C-alpha positions as a Markdown table, in Angstrom:
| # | Residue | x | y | z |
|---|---|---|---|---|
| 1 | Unk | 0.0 | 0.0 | 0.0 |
| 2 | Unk | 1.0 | 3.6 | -0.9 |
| 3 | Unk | 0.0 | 5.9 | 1.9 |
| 4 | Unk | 1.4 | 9.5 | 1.2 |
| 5 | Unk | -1.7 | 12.0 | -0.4 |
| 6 | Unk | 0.0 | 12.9 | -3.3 |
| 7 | Unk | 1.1 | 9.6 | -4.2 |
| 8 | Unk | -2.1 | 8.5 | -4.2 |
| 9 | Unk | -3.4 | 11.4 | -6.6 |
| 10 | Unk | -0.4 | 10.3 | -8.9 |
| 11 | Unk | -1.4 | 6.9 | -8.8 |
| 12 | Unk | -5.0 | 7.5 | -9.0 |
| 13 | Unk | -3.9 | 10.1 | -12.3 |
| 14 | Unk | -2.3 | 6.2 | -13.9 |
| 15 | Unk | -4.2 | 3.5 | -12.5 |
| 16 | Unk | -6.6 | 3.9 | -14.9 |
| 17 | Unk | -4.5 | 3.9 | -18.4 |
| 18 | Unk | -4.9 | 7.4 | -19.2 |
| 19 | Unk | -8.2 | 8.3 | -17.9 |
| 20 | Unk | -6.8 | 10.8 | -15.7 |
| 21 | Unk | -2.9 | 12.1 | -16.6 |
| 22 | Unk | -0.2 | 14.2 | -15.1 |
| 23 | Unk | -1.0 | 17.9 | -16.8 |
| 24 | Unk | -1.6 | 19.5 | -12.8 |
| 25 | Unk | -0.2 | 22.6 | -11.5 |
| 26 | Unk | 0.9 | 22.8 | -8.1 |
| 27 | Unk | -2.3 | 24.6 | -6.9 |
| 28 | Unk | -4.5 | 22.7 | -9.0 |
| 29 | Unk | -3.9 | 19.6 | -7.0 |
| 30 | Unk | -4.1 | 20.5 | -3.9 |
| 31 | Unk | -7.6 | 22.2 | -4.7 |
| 32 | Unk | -8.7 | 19.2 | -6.8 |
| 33 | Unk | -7.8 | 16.5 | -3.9 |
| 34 | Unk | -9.7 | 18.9 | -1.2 |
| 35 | Unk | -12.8 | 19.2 | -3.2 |
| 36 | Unk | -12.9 | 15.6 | -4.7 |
| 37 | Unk | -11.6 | 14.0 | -1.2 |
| 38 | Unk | -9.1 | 11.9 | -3.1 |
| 39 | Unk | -8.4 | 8.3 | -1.0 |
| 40 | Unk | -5.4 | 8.4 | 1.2 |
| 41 | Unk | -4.0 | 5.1 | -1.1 |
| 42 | Unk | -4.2 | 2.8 | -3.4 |
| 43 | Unk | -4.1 | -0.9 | -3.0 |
| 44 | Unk | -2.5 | -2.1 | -6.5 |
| 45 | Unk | -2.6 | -6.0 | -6.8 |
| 46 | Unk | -3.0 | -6.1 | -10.4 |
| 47 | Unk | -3.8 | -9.7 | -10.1 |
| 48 | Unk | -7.0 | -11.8 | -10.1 |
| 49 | Unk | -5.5 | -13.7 | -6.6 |
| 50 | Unk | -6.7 | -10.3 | -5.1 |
| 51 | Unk | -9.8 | -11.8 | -4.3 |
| 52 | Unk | -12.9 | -10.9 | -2.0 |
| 53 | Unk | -10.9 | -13.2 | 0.6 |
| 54 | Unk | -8.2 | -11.1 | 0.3 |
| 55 | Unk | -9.8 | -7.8 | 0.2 |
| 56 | Unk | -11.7 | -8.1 | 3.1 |
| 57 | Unk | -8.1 | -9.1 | 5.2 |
| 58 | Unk | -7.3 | -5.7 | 3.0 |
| 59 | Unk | -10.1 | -3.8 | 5.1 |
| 60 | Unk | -9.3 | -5.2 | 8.4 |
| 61 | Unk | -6.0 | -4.0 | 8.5 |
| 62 | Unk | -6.1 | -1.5 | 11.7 |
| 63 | Unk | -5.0 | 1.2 | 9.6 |
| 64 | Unk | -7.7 | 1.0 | 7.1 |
| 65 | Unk | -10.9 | 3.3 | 7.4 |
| 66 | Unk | -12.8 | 2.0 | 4.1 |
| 67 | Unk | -11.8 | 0.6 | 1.2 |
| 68 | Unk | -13.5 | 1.6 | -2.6 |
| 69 | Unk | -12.8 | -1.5 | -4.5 |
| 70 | Unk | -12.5 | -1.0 | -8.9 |
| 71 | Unk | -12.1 | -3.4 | -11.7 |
| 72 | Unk | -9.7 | -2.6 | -13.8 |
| 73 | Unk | -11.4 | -4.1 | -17.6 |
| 74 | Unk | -8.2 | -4.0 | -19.9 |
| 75 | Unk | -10.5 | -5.6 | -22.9 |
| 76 | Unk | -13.5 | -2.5 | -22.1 |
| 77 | Unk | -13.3 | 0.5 | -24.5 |
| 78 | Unk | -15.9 | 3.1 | -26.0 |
| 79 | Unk | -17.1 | 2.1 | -29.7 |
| 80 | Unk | -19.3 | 4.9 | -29.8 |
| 81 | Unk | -18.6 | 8.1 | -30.8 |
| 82 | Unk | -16.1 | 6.6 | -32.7 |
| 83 | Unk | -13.0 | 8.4 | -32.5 |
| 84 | Unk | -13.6 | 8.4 | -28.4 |
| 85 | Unk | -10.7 | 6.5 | -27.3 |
| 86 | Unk | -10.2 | 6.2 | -23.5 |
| 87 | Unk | -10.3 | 3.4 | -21.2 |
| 88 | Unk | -11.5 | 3.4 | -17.2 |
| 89 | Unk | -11.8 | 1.9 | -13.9 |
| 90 | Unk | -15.6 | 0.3 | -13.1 |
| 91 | Unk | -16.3 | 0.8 | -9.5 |
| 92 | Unk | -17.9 | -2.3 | -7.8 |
| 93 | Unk | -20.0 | -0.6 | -5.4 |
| 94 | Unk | -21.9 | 2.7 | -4.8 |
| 95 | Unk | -19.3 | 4.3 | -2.6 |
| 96 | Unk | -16.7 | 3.3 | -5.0 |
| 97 | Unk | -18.4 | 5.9 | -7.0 |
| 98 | Unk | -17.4 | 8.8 | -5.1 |
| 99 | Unk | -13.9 | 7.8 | -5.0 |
| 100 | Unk | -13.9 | 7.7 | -8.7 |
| 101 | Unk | -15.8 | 10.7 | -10.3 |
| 102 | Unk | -13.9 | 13.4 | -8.5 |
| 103 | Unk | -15.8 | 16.6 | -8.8 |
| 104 | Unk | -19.2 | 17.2 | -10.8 |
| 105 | Unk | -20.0 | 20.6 | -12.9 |
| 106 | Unk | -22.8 | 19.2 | -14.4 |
| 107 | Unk | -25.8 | 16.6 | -13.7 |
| 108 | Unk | -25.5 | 14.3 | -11.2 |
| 109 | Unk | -23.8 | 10.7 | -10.1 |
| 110 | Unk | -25.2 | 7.7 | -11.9 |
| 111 | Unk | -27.5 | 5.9 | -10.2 |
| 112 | Unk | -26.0 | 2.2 | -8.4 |
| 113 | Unk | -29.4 | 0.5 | -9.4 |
| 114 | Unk | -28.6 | 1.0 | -13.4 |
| 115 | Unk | -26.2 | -0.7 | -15.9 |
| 116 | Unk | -26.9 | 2.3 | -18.4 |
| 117 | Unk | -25.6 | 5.2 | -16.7 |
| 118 | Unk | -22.4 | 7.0 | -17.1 |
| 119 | Unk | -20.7 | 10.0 | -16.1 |
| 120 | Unk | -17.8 | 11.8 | -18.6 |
| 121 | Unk | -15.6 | 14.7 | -18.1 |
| 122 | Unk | -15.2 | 17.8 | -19.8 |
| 123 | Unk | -12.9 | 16.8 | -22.4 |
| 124 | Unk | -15.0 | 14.0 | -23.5 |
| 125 | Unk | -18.2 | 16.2 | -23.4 |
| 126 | Unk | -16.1 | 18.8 | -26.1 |
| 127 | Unk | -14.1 | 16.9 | -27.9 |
| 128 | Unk | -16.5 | 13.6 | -28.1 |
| 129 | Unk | -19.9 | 15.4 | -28.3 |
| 130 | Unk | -21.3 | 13.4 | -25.2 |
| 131 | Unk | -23.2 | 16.3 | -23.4 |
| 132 | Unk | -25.7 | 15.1 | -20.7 |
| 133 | Unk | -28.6 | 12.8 | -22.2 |
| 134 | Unk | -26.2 | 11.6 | -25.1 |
| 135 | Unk | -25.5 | 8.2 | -25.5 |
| 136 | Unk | -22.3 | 6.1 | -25.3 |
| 137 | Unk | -22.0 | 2.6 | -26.2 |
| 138 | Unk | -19.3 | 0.8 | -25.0 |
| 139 | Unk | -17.7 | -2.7 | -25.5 |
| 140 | Unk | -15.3 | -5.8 | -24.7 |
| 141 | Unk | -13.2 | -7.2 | -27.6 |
| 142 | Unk | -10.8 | -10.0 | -26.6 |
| 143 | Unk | -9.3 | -11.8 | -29.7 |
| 144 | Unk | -8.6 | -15.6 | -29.4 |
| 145 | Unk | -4.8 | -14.3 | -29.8 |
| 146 | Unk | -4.5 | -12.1 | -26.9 |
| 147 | Unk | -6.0 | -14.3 | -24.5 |
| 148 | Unk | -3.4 | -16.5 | -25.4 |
| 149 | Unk | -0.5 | -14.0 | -24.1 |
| 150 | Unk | -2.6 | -12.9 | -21.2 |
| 151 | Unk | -1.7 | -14.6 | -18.0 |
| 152 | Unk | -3.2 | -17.5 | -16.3 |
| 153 | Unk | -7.0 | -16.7 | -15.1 |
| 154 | Unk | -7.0 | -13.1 | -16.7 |
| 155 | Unk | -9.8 | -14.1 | -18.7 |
| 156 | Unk | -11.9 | -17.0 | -17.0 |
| 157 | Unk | -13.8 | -19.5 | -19.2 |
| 158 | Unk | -17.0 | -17.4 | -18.3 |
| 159 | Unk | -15.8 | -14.0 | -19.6 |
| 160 | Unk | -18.0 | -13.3 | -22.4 |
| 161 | Unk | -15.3 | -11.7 | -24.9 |
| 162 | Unk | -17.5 | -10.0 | -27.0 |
| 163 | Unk | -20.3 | -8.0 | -25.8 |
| 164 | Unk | -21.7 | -3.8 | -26.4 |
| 165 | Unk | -23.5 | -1.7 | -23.7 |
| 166 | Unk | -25.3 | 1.7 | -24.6 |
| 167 | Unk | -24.9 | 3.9 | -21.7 |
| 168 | Unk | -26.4 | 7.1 | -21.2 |
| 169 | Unk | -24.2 | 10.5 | -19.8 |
| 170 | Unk | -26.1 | 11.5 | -16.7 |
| 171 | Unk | -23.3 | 13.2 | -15.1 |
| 172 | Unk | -19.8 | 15.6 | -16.4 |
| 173 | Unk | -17.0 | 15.6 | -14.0 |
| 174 | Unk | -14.1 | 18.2 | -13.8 |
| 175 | Unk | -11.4 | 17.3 | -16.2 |
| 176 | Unk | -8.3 | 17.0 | -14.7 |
| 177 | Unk | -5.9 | 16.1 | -17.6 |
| 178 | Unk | -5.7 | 16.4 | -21.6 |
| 179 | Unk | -7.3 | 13.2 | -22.4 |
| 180 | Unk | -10.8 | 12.0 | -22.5 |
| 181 | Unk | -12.5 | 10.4 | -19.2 |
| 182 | Unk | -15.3 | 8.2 | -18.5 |
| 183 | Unk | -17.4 | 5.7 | -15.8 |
| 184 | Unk | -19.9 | 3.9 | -15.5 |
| 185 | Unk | -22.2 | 2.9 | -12.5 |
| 186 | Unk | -21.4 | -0.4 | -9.7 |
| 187 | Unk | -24.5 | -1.2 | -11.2 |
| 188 | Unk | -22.6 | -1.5 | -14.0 |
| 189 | Unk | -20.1 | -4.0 | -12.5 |
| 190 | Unk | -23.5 | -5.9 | -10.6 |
| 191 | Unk | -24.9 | -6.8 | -14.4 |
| 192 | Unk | -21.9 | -7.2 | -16.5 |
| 193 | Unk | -18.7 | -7.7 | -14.2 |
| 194 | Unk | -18.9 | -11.5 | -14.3 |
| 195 | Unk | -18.7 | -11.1 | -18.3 |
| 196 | Unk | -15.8 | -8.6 | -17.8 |
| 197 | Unk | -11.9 | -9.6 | -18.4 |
| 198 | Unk | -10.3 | -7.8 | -15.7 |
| 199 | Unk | -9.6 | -7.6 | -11.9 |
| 200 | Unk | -9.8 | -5.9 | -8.9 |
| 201 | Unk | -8.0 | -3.3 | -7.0 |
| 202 | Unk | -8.9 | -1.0 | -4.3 |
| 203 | Unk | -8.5 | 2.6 | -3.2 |
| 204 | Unk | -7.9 | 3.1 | 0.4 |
| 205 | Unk | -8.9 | 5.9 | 3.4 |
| 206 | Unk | -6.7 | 5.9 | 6.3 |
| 207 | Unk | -8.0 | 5.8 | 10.3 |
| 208 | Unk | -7.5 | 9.9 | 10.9 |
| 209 | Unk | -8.3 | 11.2 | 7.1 |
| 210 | Unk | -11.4 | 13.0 | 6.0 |
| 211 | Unk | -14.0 | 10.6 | 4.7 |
| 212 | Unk | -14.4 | 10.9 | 1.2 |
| 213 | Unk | -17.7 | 13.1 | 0.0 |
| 214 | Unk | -18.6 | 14.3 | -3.1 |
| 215 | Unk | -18.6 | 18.0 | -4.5 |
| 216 | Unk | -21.8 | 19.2 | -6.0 |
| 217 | Unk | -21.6 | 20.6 | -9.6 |
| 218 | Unk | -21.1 | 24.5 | -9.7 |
| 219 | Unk | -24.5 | 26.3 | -10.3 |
């Protein structure tokens, strides 16, 4: 585990292959991580091992306050619009959520109960043409050959390696790099994580930090 704030912002900026990059000025960040109540750090397994097992011995560490668990889906990617290239973390549970979407200037968090629901940032919402009420469809594309040079139990005989999701932009968050963002709900993960090539990491609060909360878009 990484426990330092700024690491974890760094971390958080990576985890996610691109979704959120390093283009932050020194007072951007700290007003970013007080108003999006970044986690205090990031519990990186990269591995399918990292199981529920595992992560609940993860959250009963004496240090750990809560834990916001993601998938990481390295086989997920937007197909529509079509020149909207960005991949993403897919949090596993409502208060994952908030750990995820930073801070909102427009509409409102998707809704846990839903599969179809997504939130984007700014970039995506200018450069994509994904304002709220557009749709996105997204999808999971595993060739036969890159399962083959994928790790032992990366993709589980009941990954279904081929499969599109419309999802509809209920929510903008604050961009916080040059590239395109996007999430979708845990209800997303409830319906369609068992058909999902991926696995699970967590982000972290700390015994003593602020609990995580969620900014309200700007009026």
């Amino acid at each position: 585990m990484t426990s330092p704030t700024w690491a974890a912002v760094r971390i958080w900026g990576r985890a996610d292959l691109r979704r959120r990059g390093a283009r932050r000025t020194a007072s951007a960040v700290p007003r970013y991580e007080r108003a999006s109540a970044v986690p205090d750090a990031a519990v990186l397994a990269n591995s399918p091992s990292f199981d529920a097992h595992q992560r609940a011995e993860t959250d009963a560490l004496p240090e750990v306050r809560k834990s916001y668990p993601f998938e990481i889906a390295f086989g997920l990617n937007p197909i529509k619009p079509a020149n909207f290239e960005s991949s993403t973390l897919i949090p596993t549970t409502p208060d994952s959520v908030k750990a995820l979407f930073g801070v909102l200037v427009a509409g409102r968090l998707p809704d846990p109960a839903r599969a179809d629901e997504v939130v984007v940032d700014e970039n995506a919402r200018r450069a994509d043409s994904l304002p709220l009420g557009s749709t996105m469809a997204v999808g999971q594309s595993i060739p036969p050959a890159e399962v083959a040079q994928l790790p032992p139990g990366f993709v589980p005989p009941h990954v279904d390696r081929s499969y599109t999701v419309a999802l509809k932009v209920v929510g903008i968050a604050k961009s916080v790099s040059a590239d395109p963002g996007w999430a979708p709900s845990s209800g997303f993960f409830a319906q369609y994580g068992p058909r999902t090539a991926g696995f699970i990491n967590a982000f972290v609060t700390l015994r003593g930090a602020t609990p995580i909360s969620h900014a309200s878009p700007r009026t």
